[in-house]
Coordinates of C-alpha atoms in Angstrom, one line a residue:
Chain L
M1476 CA 35.3 -4.7 -8.9
T1477 CA 33.5 -3.4 -12.0
I1478 CA 29.9 -4.1 -12.9
G1479 CA 29.6 -6.7 -15.5
S1480 CA 27.2 -6.2 -18.4
E1481 CA 25.3 -9.2 -17.2
D1482 CA 24.8 -7.8 -13.7
V1483 CA 21.2 -6.8 -13.1
L1484 CA 22.0 -5.8 -9.5
A1485 CA 25.3 -5.1 -7.9
C1486 CA 26.7 -3.3 -4.8
R1487 CA 30.1 -2.4 -3.7
D1488 CA 31.3 -1.5 -0.2
L1489 CA 27.7 -1.1 0.9
C1490 CA 27.2 0.1 4.4
V1491 CA 24.0 0.8 6.2
S1492 CA 23.5 2.3 9.6
L1493 CA 20.1 2.5 11.3
G1494 CA 19.6 4.4 14.5
G1495 CA 23.3 4.6 15.2
H1496 CA 23.8 0.8 14.7
Q1497 CA 25.9 -0.4 11.8
I1498 CA 23.6 -3.0 10.2
L1499 CA 25.6 -3.8 7.1
V1500 CA 29.4 -3.5 6.6
D1501 CA 31.2 -3.4 3.2
I1502 CA 28.9 -5.7 1.3
D1503 CA 30.0 -6.6 -2.2
M1504 CA 27.6 -8.7 -4.2
Q1505 CA 25.9 -9.0 -7.6
V1506 CA 23.1 -10.8 -9.3
R1507 CA 23.5 -11.7 -12.9
R1508 CA 20.9 -12.1 -15.6
A1509 CA 18.8 -15.3 -15.2
E1510 CA 20.6 -16.1 -12.0
A1511 CA 18.8 -17.1 -8.8
V1512 CA 20.7 -15.9 -5.7
A1513 CA 19.7 -16.8 -2.2
L1514 CA 20.5 -14.5 0.7
L1515 CA 20.9 -16.5 3.9
G1516 CA 21.7 -15.7 7.5
A1517 CA 20.3 -15.9 11.0
N1518 CA 17.7 -13.5 12.3
G1519 CA 19.1 -10.0 12.6
S1520 CA 22.0 -10.7 10.2
G1521 CA 20.9 -7.9 7.9
K1522 CA 19.3 -9.8 5.1
S1523 CA 16.1 -7.8 4.9
T1524 CA 18.0 -4.5 5.4
L1525 CA 20.3 -5.5 2.5
V1526 CA 17.4 -6.1 0.2
K1527 CA 15.8 -2.8 1.2
A1528 CA 19.1 -0.9 0.7
L1529 CA 19.5 -2.4 -2.7
L1530 CA 16.1 -1.1 -3.7
G1531 CA 16.6 2.3 -2.1
L1532 CA 14.1 1.7 0.7
V1533 CA 16.6 2.4 3.5
P1534 CA 19.3 5.0 3.4
I1535 CA 22.8 3.9 2.5
S1536 CA 25.6 5.3 4.6
A1537 CA 28.4 4.3 2.2
G1538 CA 29.0 2.4 -0.9
T1539 CA 27.3 2.2 -4.3
V1540 CA 24.4 0.2 -5.7
W1541 CA 23.8 -0.4 -9.4
L1542 CA 20.5 -1.5 -10.8
F1543 CA 20.7 -2.7 -14.4
G1544 CA 24.0 -0.9 -14.7
E1545 CA 22.6 2.4 -13.5
P1546 CA 23.5 3.9 -10.1
L1547 CA 20.6 3.7 -7.7
S1548 CA 20.2 7.4 -7.4
R1549 CA 19.7 7.8 -11.1
F1550 CA 17.7 4.6 -11.6
T1551 CA 14.1 5.2 -12.8
Q1552 CA 13.1 2.0 -14.6
W1553 CA 11.3 0.6 -11.6
Q1554 CA 9.0 -1.5 -13.8
R1555 CA 12.0 -3.8 -14.3
I1556 CA 12.0 -4.8 -10.6
G1557 CA 9.4 -6.7 -8.8
Y1558 CA 9.5 -6.7 -5.0
V1559 CA 7.8 -9.1 -2.6
P1560 CA 8.2 -7.7 1.0
Q1561 CA 8.1 -9.8 4.1
R1562 CA 4.4 -10.4 4.9
G1563 CA 2.9 -8.4 7.7
Q1564 CA 3.2 -5.0 5.9
S1565 CA 0.1 -2.8 6.3
S1566 CA -2.6 -3.7 3.9
V1567 CA -6.0 -2.3 3.3
A1568 CA -8.3 -5.0 4.7
N1569 CA -11.3 -4.0 2.6
A1570 CA -9.4 -3.9 -0.7
T1571 CA -9.9 -6.9 -3.0
V1572 CA -7.1 -9.3 -3.9
R1573 CA -7.3 -8.0 -7.5
E1574 CA -6.9 -4.4 -6.3
I1575 CA -3.8 -5.3 -4.4
V1576 CA -2.4 -7.2 -7.4
S1577 CA -3.2 -4.3 -9.7
T1578 CA -0.8 -2.1 -7.8
G1579 CA 1.9 -4.3 -9.4
R1580 CA 1.2 -2.5 -12.7
L1581 CA 1.8 1.0 -11.3
A1582 CA 5.3 1.4 -12.7
H1583 CA 3.9 0.7 -16.1
R1584 CA 1.0 3.1 -15.8
R1585 CA 0.7 6.9 -16.2
A1586 CA -1.3 9.0 -13.8
F1587 CA -4.9 9.6 -14.6
R1588 CA -5.0 6.6 -16.9
R1589 CA -7.2 3.6 -16.5
L1590 CA -5.9 0.0 -16.6
S1591 CA -5.2 -1.0 -20.2
A1592 CA -6.4 -4.3 -21.7
T1593 CA -2.7 -5.5 -21.4
D1594 CA -2.7 -4.5 -17.7
R1595 CA -5.9 -6.5 -17.1
A1596 CA -4.6 -9.5 -18.9
V1597 CA -1.3 -9.5 -17.0
I1598 CA -3.2 -9.1 -13.7
D1599 CA -5.5 -12.1 -14.5
E1600 CA -2.5 -14.2 -15.5
S1601 CA -0.6 -13.4 -12.3
L1602 CA -3.6 -14.3 -10.2
E1603 CA -3.9 -17.5 -12.0
R1604 CA -0.2 -18.4 -11.6
V1605 CA -0.5 -18.2 -7.8
G1606 CA -3.8 -20.0 -7.8
L1607 CA -5.9 -17.0 -6.6
S1608 CA -8.2 -16.4 -9.5
A1609 CA -11.3 -17.6 -7.6
R1610 CA -10.5 -15.3 -4.7
A1611 CA -9.8 -12.2 -6.8
K1612 CA -12.9 -10.4 -5.7
D1613 CA -12.6 -11.3 -2.0
P1614 CA -11.3 -8.7 0.4
I1615 CA -7.6 -9.4 1.2
G1616 CA -8.3 -9.3 4.9
I1617 CA -10.3 -12.5 5.0
L1618 CA -7.6 -14.6 3.3
S1619 CA -5.4 -16.9 5.1
G1620 CA -1.8 -16.0 5.7
G1621 CA -0.5 -18.2 2.9
Q1622 CA -3.1 -16.8 0.5
Q1623 CA -2.1 -13.2 1.4
Q1624 CA 1.5 -14.2 0.7
R1625 CA 0.5 -15.5 -2.7
A1626 CA -1.3 -12.3 -3.4
L1627 CA 1.9 -10.3 -2.7
L1628 CA 3.7 -12.7 -5.0
A1629 CA 1.1 -12.2 -7.8
R1630 CA 1.5 -8.4 -7.3
A1631 CA 5.2 -8.8 -8.0
L1632 CA 4.6 -11.1 -11.0
A1633 CA 2.1 -8.5 -12.4
S1634 CA 5.0 -6.0 -12.7
Q1635 CA 6.5 -8.3 -15.4
A1636 CA 9.9 -7.5 -13.9
E1637 CA 13.3 -8.7 -15.1
L1638 CA 14.5 -8.9 -11.5
L1639 CA 12.4 -10.3 -8.7
V1640 CA 13.5 -9.3 -5.2
M1641 CA 11.8 -11.4 -2.5
D1642 CA 12.0 -11.4 1.2
E1643 CA 11.0 -14.8 2.5
P1644 CA 8.3 -15.3 -0.1
L1645 CA 7.5 -18.9 0.9
A1646 CA 7.6 -18.4 4.7
A1647 CA 3.8 -18.9 5.3
L1648 CA 3.2 -21.5 2.7
D1649 CA 2.8 -25.3 3.0
L1650 CA 5.3 -27.6 1.3
D1651 CA 3.2 -28.4 -1.8
T1652 CA 2.6 -24.7 -2.5
Q1653 CA 6.3 -24.0 -2.0
K1654 CA 7.1 -26.6 -4.6
S1655 CA 4.6 -25.3 -7.1
L1656 CA 5.9 -21.8 -6.7
T1657 CA 9.5 -23.0 -6.9
E1658 CA 8.6 -24.5 -10.3
L1659 CA 7.1 -21.3 -11.4
F1660 CA 10.3 -19.4 -10.4
G1661 CA 12.4 -22.1 -12.3
T1662 CA 10.4 -21.4 -15.4
L1663 CA 10.8 -17.7 -15.0
T1664 CA 14.5 -17.8 -14.5
S1665 CA 14.9 -20.1 -17.6
D1666 CA 13.1 -17.3 -19.4
G1667 CA 15.7 -14.8 -18.3
L1668 CA 14.3 -13.6 -15.0
S1669 CA 16.8 -12.9 -12.2
I1670 CA 16.0 -13.6 -8.6
L1671 CA 17.3 -12.4 -5.3
V1672 CA 15.6 -14.1 -2.5
V1673 CA 15.9 -13.9 1.2
L1674 CA 15.4 -17.4 2.7
H1675 CA 15.4 -18.7 6.2
G1676 CA 15.8 -22.2 5.1
L1677 CA 16.2 -23.3 1.5
G1678 CA 13.5 -26.0 1.3
P1679 CA 12.3 -26.7 -2.2
M1680 CA 13.9 -23.5 -3.4
A1681 CA 17.3 -25.3 -3.3
Q1682 CA 16.4 -26.7 -6.7
I1683 CA 16.6 -23.5 -8.5
I1684 CA 19.2 -21.5 -6.5
D1685 CA 22.4 -20.9 -8.4
R1686 CA 24.4 -19.3 -5.7
C1687 CA 24.0 -18.2 -2.1
V1688 CA 25.3 -15.3 -0.2
M1689 CA 25.4 -15.6 3.5
L1690 CA 25.4 -12.8 6.1
R1691 CA 26.5 -12.8 9.7
T1692 CA 26.0 -9.7 11.8
G1693 CA 26.1 -7.5 8.8
H1694 CA 29.2 -9.0 7.1
K1695 CA 29.2 -11.2 4.0
V1696 CA 30.7 -14.5 5.1
Y1697 CA 30.1 -16.6 2.1
D1698 CA 29.3 -16.2 -1.5
G1699 CA 29.3 -19.2 -3.7
P1700 CA 27.4 -22.3 -4.8
L1701 CA 25.2 -24.2 -2.4
E1702 CA 27.5 -27.3 -2.1
P1703 CA 31.0 -26.4 -0.9
S1704 CA 32.4 -29.3 -3.0
D1705 CA 30.7 -27.8 -6.0
A1706 CA 32.8 -24.7 -5.8
N1707 CA 35.4 -25.7 -8.4
G1708 CA 33.1 -28.0 -10.3
T1709 CA 30.8 -25.2 -11.6
G1710 CA 33.8 -22.9 -11.7
G1711 CA 33.3 -19.8 -13.9
H1712 CA 31.2 -17.2 -12.3
H1713 CA 31.0 -18.6 -8.8
R1714 CA 33.2 -16.8 -6.4
A1715 CA 34.0 -17.7 -2.8
A1716 CA 34.4 -15.0 -0.1
P1717 CA 37.9 -13.7 0.3
G1718 CA 39.9 -14.8 3.4
P1719 CA 41.7 -18.0 4.3
E1720 CA 38.7 -19.9 5.6
P1721 CA 35.3 -18.7 4.4
Y1722 CA 32.4 -19.6 6.6
L1723 CA 30.3 -22.2 4.9
P1724 CA 26.6 -22.2 5.3
D1725 CA 25.3 -24.1 8.2
P1726 CA 24.7 -27.6 6.9
G1727 CA 21.4 -27.7 8.7
L1728 CA 20.3 -24.6 6.9
V1729 CA 21.5 -25.4 3.5
R1730 CA 20.3 -28.7 2.2
P1731 CA 22.6 -30.1 -0.5
L1732 CA 21.2 -30.3 -3.9
D1733 CA 19.4 -33.5 -4.6
T1734 CA 20.2 -33.6 -8.3
G1735 CA 22.7 -30.8 -8.5
E1736 CA 21.3 -29.6 -11.9
G1737 CA 20.2 -26.0 -11.2
H1738 CA 20.1 -24.5 -14.6
Chain M
M380 CA -40.3 23.2 -2.6
S381 CA -40.6 26.6 -1.0
I382 CA -37.3 26.5 1.0
F383 CA -35.3 26.4 -2.3
A384 CA -36.8 29.7 -3.3
L385 CA -34.6 31.2 -0.6
A386 CA -31.3 32.3 -2.0
F387 CA -29.3 31.5 1.2
M388 CA -30.8 28.0 1.3
Q389 CA -29.7 27.4 -2.3
R390 CA -26.2 28.5 -1.5
A391 CA -26.1 26.4 1.7
L392 CA -27.5 23.4 0.0
V393 CA -25.0 23.6 -2.9
A394 CA -22.1 24.1 -0.5
A395 CA -23.2 21.2 1.7
L396 CA -23.6 18.8 -1.2
L397 CA -20.2 19.7 -2.6
S398 CA -18.4 19.2 0.7
G399 CA -20.5 16.1 1.2
I400 CA -18.9 14.6 -1.9
M401 CA -15.4 15.9 -1.2
S402 CA -15.0 15.0 2.5
P403 CA -15.6 11.2 2.1
A404 CA -13.4 11.2 -1.1
V405 CA -10.4 12.4 0.9
G406 CA -11.6 10.6 4.0
T407 CA -11.2 7.2 2.3
Y408 CA -7.5 7.8 2.1
I409 CA -7.3 9.3 5.5
V410 CA -9.1 6.3 7.1
Q411 CA -6.8 3.8 5.2
R412 CA -3.8 5.7 6.5
R413 CA -5.2 5.5 10.0
L414 CA -5.3 9.2 10.4
S415 CA -9.0 9.4 11.3
L416 CA -8.4 12.0 13.9
L417 CA -6.2 14.2 11.8
G418 CA -9.2 16.1 10.4
D419 CA -10.3 16.9 13.9
G420 CA -6.9 18.4 14.7
L421 CA -6.9 20.4 11.4
G422 CA -10.3 21.7 12.3
H423 CA -8.7 23.3 15.4
V424 CA -5.9 24.8 13.3
A425 CA -8.5 26.3 10.9
I426 CA -10.0 28.2 13.9
A427 CA -6.8 30.2 14.0
G428 CA -7.5 31.1 10.3
V429 CA -11.0 32.2 11.2
G430 CA -9.6 34.4 14.0
L431 CA -7.1 35.9 11.6
A432 CA -9.8 36.7 9.1
L433 CA -11.9 38.4 11.8
I434 CA -9.0 40.6 12.8
T435 CA -8.0 41.5 9.3
G436 CA -11.4 41.6 7.7
W437 CA -10.5 39.2 5.0
A438 CA -12.8 36.5 3.7
P439 CA -12.7 33.7 6.3
T440 CA -12.8 30.7 4.0
P441 CA -9.6 31.4 1.9
V442 CA -7.7 32.5 5.1
A443 CA -8.8 29.3 6.9
I444 CA -7.7 27.2 3.9
V445 CA -4.2 28.8 3.8
V446 CA -3.7 28.5 7.6
C447 CA -5.0 24.9 7.6
V448 CA -2.7 23.9 4.7
I449 CA 0.3 25.4 6.4
G450 CA -0.5 23.5 9.5
A451 CA -1.0 20.2 7.7
V452 CA 2.2 20.6 5.6
A453 CA 4.2 21.3 8.8
I454 CA 2.8 18.2 10.5
E455 CA 3.5 16.0 7.5
L456 CA 7.0 17.3 6.8
A457 CA 7.9 16.8 10.4
R458 CA 6.5 13.2 10.2
Q459 CA 8.4 12.4 7.0
S460 CA 11.7 13.8 8.2
G461 CA 11.5 11.3 11.1
R462 CA 11.1 14.0 13.7
A463 CA 7.5 12.9 14.0
P464 CA 5.9 15.1 16.5
A465 CA 4.8 13.0 19.4
D466 CA 1.1 13.3 20.1
V467 CA 2.1 16.0 22.6
G468 CA 3.5 18.1 19.8
L469 CA 0.4 17.6 17.7
A470 CA -1.8 18.5 20.7
I471 CA 0.1 21.7 21.3
L472 CA -0.3 22.7 17.6
F473 CA -4.0 21.9 17.7
Y474 CA -4.9 23.6 21.0
G475 CA -2.6 26.5 20.0
G476 CA -4.7 26.9 16.9
L477 CA -8.0 26.8 18.8
A478 CA -6.7 29.2 21.5
A479 CA -5.2 31.6 19.0
G480 CA -8.5 31.7 17.0
V481 CA -10.6 32.4 20.1
L482 CA -8.0 35.0 21.2
M483 CA -8.0 36.8 17.9
A484 CA -11.8 36.7 17.7
G485 CA -11.9 38.5 21.0
I486 CA -9.3 41.1 19.9
S487 CA -11.3 41.8 16.7
G488 CA -14.1 43.0 19.0
K489 CA -16.7 40.6 17.7
G490 CA -16.3 38.3 20.7
S491 CA -15.7 34.5 20.7
G492 CA -19.5 33.9 20.3
V493 CA -19.2 34.7 16.6
L494 CA -17.0 31.6 16.2
S495 CA -19.9 29.2 16.9
Q496 CA -21.2 29.6 13.4
Y497 CA -17.8 28.2 12.1
L498 CA -17.7 25.5 14.8
F499 CA -21.1 24.0 14.0
G500 CA -22.0 25.4 10.6
S501 CA -24.7 27.9 9.8
L502 CA -27.1 28.0 6.8
T503 CA -27.4 31.7 6.6
T504 CA -23.7 32.6 6.5
V505 CA -22.8 30.9 3.2
S506 CA -21.9 33.7 0.8
A507 CA -21.8 33.5 -3.0
S508 CA -18.0 33.7 -3.0
D509 CA -17.9 30.8 -0.5
V510 CA -19.9 28.7 -2.9
I511 CA -17.4 29.5 -5.7
V512 CA -14.5 28.6 -3.5
V513 CA -16.1 25.3 -2.4
A514 CA -17.0 24.4 -6.0
A515 CA -13.5 25.0 -7.2
M516 CA -11.9 23.1 -4.4
T517 CA -14.3 20.2 -4.8
L518 CA -13.5 19.9 -8.5
V519 CA -9.8 19.8 -7.8
I520 CA -10.0 17.4 -4.9
V521 CA -12.5 15.0 -6.4
T522 CA -10.4 14.9 -9.7
L523 CA -7.3 14.1 -7.7
C524 CA -9.0 11.5 -5.5
L525 CA -10.4 9.7 -8.4
G526 CA -7.7 10.3 -11.0
L527 CA -4.8 9.4 -8.8
A528 CA -6.8 6.6 -7.0
P529 CA -4.4 3.8 -8.1
Q530 CA -1.3 5.7 -6.9
L531 CA -2.9 7.0 -3.7
F532 CA -4.3 3.6 -2.9
A533 CA -0.9 1.9 -3.4
V534 CA 0.6 4.4 -0.9
C535 CA -2.1 3.7 1.6
A536 CA -2.0 -0.1 1.1
D537 CA 1.7 -0.6 1.3
E538 CA 4.0 2.4 1.4
E539 CA 7.2 0.4 1.1
Y540 CA 6.0 -1.5 -2.0
A541 CA 4.8 1.8 -3.5
R542 CA 8.4 3.2 -3.1
S543 CA 9.9 0.1 -4.6
Q544 CA 7.8 0.8 -7.7
G545 CA 9.2 4.3 -8.0
L546 CA 6.1 6.2 -6.9
P547 CA 6.7 9.7 -5.5
V548 CA 5.4 8.5 -2.1
R549 CA 6.3 11.6 -0.1
A550 CA 4.5 13.8 -2.6
L551 CA 1.5 11.6 -2.6
E552 CA 1.4 11.5 1.2
L553 CA 1.6 15.3 1.3
C554 CA -1.1 15.5 -1.3
I555 CA -3.5 13.4 0.9
V556 CA -2.8 15.7 4.0
V557 CA -3.2 18.9 2.0
M558 CA -6.4 17.7 0.4
A559 CA -7.7 16.8 3.9
S560 CA -6.9 20.3 5.2
V561 CA -8.7 22.0 2.3
A562 CA -11.7 19.7 2.8
V563 CA -11.8 20.7 6.5
A564 CA -11.5 24.4 5.8
V565 CA -14.2 24.6 3.0
S566 CA -16.6 22.5 5.0
M567 CA -16.6 24.9 8.0
R568 CA -19.5 26.9 6.7
T569 CA -21.9 23.9 6.4
V570 CA -20.7 21.1 8.7
G571 CA -18.5 23.3 11.0
L572 CA -15.0 22.8 12.2
L573 CA -15.7 20.6 15.2
L574 CA -17.7 18.1 13.2
V575 CA -16.0 18.2 9.8
S576 CA -13.8 15.2 10.6
A577 CA -16.9 13.1 11.1
M578 CA -17.8 13.6 7.4
M579 CA -14.3 12.2 6.5
V580 CA -14.8 9.1 8.6
V581 CA -18.4 8.1 9.1
P582 CA -19.5 7.8 5.4
V583 CA -16.3 5.8 4.8
A584 CA -16.9 3.5 7.7
A585 CA -20.5 2.9 6.5
A586 CA -19.3 2.2 2.9
N587 CA -16.8 -0.3 4.2
N588 CA -19.6 -2.1 5.9
L589 CA -21.7 -2.2 2.7
V590 CA -19.3 -3.0 -0.1
T591 CA -16.1 -4.9 -0.8
G592 CA -13.2 -3.3 -2.6
F593 CA -11.4 0.0 -2.2
R594 CA -12.7 1.6 -5.4
R595 CA -16.3 0.7 -4.7
S596 CA -16.2 1.9 -1.1
L597 CA -14.7 5.2 -2.3
T598 CA -17.7 5.7 -4.7
V599 CA -20.3 4.5 -2.1
A600 CA -18.8 6.8 0.6
M601 CA -19.1 9.8 -1.7
G602 CA -22.8 8.8 -2.4
I603 CA -23.5 8.5 1.3
G604 CA -21.8 11.9 1.9
L605 CA -24.0 13.5 -0.7
A606 CA -27.2 12.0 0.6
V607 CA -26.7 12.8 4.3
S608 CA -25.7 16.4 3.4
A609 CA -28.9 16.9 1.6
V610 CA -30.9 15.4 4.4
G611 CA -29.0 17.4 7.0
V612 CA -29.4 20.8 5.3
I613 CA -33.1 20.4 4.7
G614 CA -33.6 18.9 8.1
S615 CA -31.8 21.8 9.8
F616 CA -34.0 24.3 8.1
Y617 CA -37.2 22.7 9.3
W618 CA -36.0 21.7 12.8
N619 CA -34.0 24.9 13.2
T620 CA -30.9 23.0 14.2
A621 CA -27.3 23.6 13.3
P622 CA -26.7 22.0 9.9
G623 CA -23.4 20.4 10.9
A624 CA -25.0 18.4 13.7
T625 CA -27.9 17.4 11.6
I626 CA -25.6 16.2 8.8
V627 CA -23.4 14.2 11.1
V628 CA -26.3 12.6 13.0
S629 CA -27.8 11.5 9.7
A630 CA -24.4 10.0 8.7
I631 CA -24.2 8.1 12.0
V632 CA -27.7 6.8 11.4
V633 CA -26.6 5.5 8.0
F634 CA -23.6 3.9 9.6
M635 CA -25.7 2.2 12.3
V636 CA -28.1 0.8 9.7
S637 CA -25.2 -0.3 7.5
T638 CA -23.6 -2.5 10.2
P639 CA -26.3 -5.2 10.3
I640 CA -26.9 -4.9 6.5
G641 CA -23.2 -5.4 6.0
T642 CA -23.1 -8.5 8.2
L643 CA -26.0 -10.0 6.2
L644 CA -24.4 -9.2 2.9
R645 CA -21.1 -10.8 4.0
R646 CA -22.9 -13.9 5.2
R647 CA -24.7 -14.2 1.8
R648 CA -21.5 -13.7 -0.1
S649 CA -19.6 -16.3 1.8
L650 CA -22.4 -18.8 1.3
T651 CA -22.4 -18.3 -2.5
S652 CA -18.6 -18.3 -2.8
E653 CA -18.5 -21.7 -1.0
D654 CA -20.0 -23.2 -4.2
D655 CA -17.2 -21.8 -6.3
P656 CA -15.1 -24.4 -8.0
I657 CA -11.8 -24.9 -6.3
V658 CA -9.2 -23.2 -8.3
R659 CA -6.7 -25.5 -10.0
A660 CA -4.2 -22.9 -11.0
A661 CA -0.6 -23.3 -12.0
G662 CA -1.5 -26.3 -14.2
G663 CA 0.2 -26.4 -17.5
H664 CA 2.5 -23.5 -17.7
V665 CA 4.4 -23.7 -14.4
R666 CA 5.8 -27.1 -14.9
T667 CA 9.3 -27.5 -16.2
E668 CA 11.3 -30.6 -16.9
G669 CA 14.1 -31.3 -14.5
T670 CA 12.9 -29.2 -11.6
T671 CA 10.8 -31.8 -10.0
P672 CA 12.3 -32.5 -6.6
A673 CA 13.8 -36.0 -6.6
T674 CA 13.0 -36.4 -2.9
D675 CA 9.3 -36.1 -3.4
R676 CA 7.5 -39.2 -2.2
G677 CA 5.5 -39.9 -5.3
S678 CA 3.4 -36.8 -5.1
S679 CA 5.2 -35.1 -7.8
E680 CA 2.4 -35.9 -10.3
Q681 CA 0.2 -33.4 -8.4
L682 CA 2.8 -30.8 -8.1
P683 CA 1.3 -28.1 -10.3
D684 CA -1.9 -28.1 -8.4
F685 CA -2.2 -25.9 -5.4
P686 CA -3.3 -27.7 -2.4
I687 CA -6.2 -25.5 -1.6
S688 CA -8.4 -28.1 -0.1
Q689 CA -12.0 -27.7 0.5
M690 CA -11.3 -27.8 4.2
E691 CA -8.8 -24.9 4.0
R692 CA -11.3 -22.9 2.0
K693 CA -14.1 -23.4 4.5
A694 CA -11.8 -22.7 7.3
D695 CA -10.9 -19.4 5.6
E696 CA -14.4 -18.3 5.2
R697 CA -15.3 -18.8 8.8

């Protein structure tokens, strides 16, 4: 496998061991420009670890990761990547929502410099896009779980990234908010943004997902379009996992596309 | 005022005010990283530095700074490498520092009693060179704490996210711990090594009660640190008490007063914010043709609006 020029993220033979346990085994995958890829799998299948390994947040025991064509160890353009971690990370309870979202601009800023007018405008816009403008001055600690999740999303949007890596970004949100944000993601991908998103269930996100990768106990067991019957229809860049009988996503987990349009 | 005609009082006051600004500045990050008791441990390590200075005859403040920084770096590197010393390991380091300091003070022939001026602070012992060291260190530390505030804050708020944005997280974490150890060592003349940790924690806790926002609480904490240091030094002259104890008791009084004031302020804020218009974000630019879910039971017209109902808002504010 070589890295295509369209690949914003790729990994080959990626292995990760944590505490003596092999968490990920020989993972090959890629995300192309303007593509939305869902990472699916049961609890403990290694989804979050894979996402962290791809961003260099957990040590890799074997294999290679490329970000925007550059090997991970040499990659420095972090402003091109926005990350939404799983909620429940430590956060400073007294910090305002705006201060948390402002940290999304850090990869663009130099040390000892104040926020520029552009930074400020982008932060305001990101807050507005997730519907938190009115709560910008409130301490993050008093917000509901869903609102905190949206603040983390706004932080990633503020980085104006070309690739958004999200770990269950819609988990704490009600259905209507999930739909609104899915529309936002849809707009962003049609503008060229790539998305790699860990999902527990697809929900409204199914509308915008181009491809899904499924993990089971650290192995990639499926890589292809959402609907199995769609595999030949969309042809081209979709690729099923090798092996005589690839595991297909659990039908209960992956709801078939309603309209099948994607992008 | 007559007491400021005394040269030693001038020096003591300047040194106390400087460390009163510096300690809460570093302390803001220490508290956010939940390392409130680190300063206390580093104070014990600094005692070994004082003991070493007594034996060798070197100036105590620079020696204490060096020993304290070495101790802090050792602790932080062990933590970062994953071989985090269990609290037992930390305890051994801290008590080892204290015991070594007392032992060396005894060997120097000056007896361990001489240490008490470093443990609780002493107005009369602040030398001119101490003031210069304190001033230089305050300048460096306050510049770093304010200038690198966005980066240091990001590391404290969400270490993993900070790493995903390419920040040198390990270096920044080391920076916080080194700044803390310097703040501890230079404050030993005025606040004293046993109480110095309080100046990193109490003004910050009081500021967090009074104001919202990381940046504002950093500024307010530095202001509180400055004020209680002035009150403490002047008070200790008139009441003939140890300056460290006077400064810390003043800080705790401020904290106690700030608690009910903070509750009142928060109640007022939440009352006014209840009148805020409900945000209707997402309207307009989120919507794209063809992405509206077909399964939606007729509510697709309202899709761009976030369903932050009045009820949800009120429930949040409770």
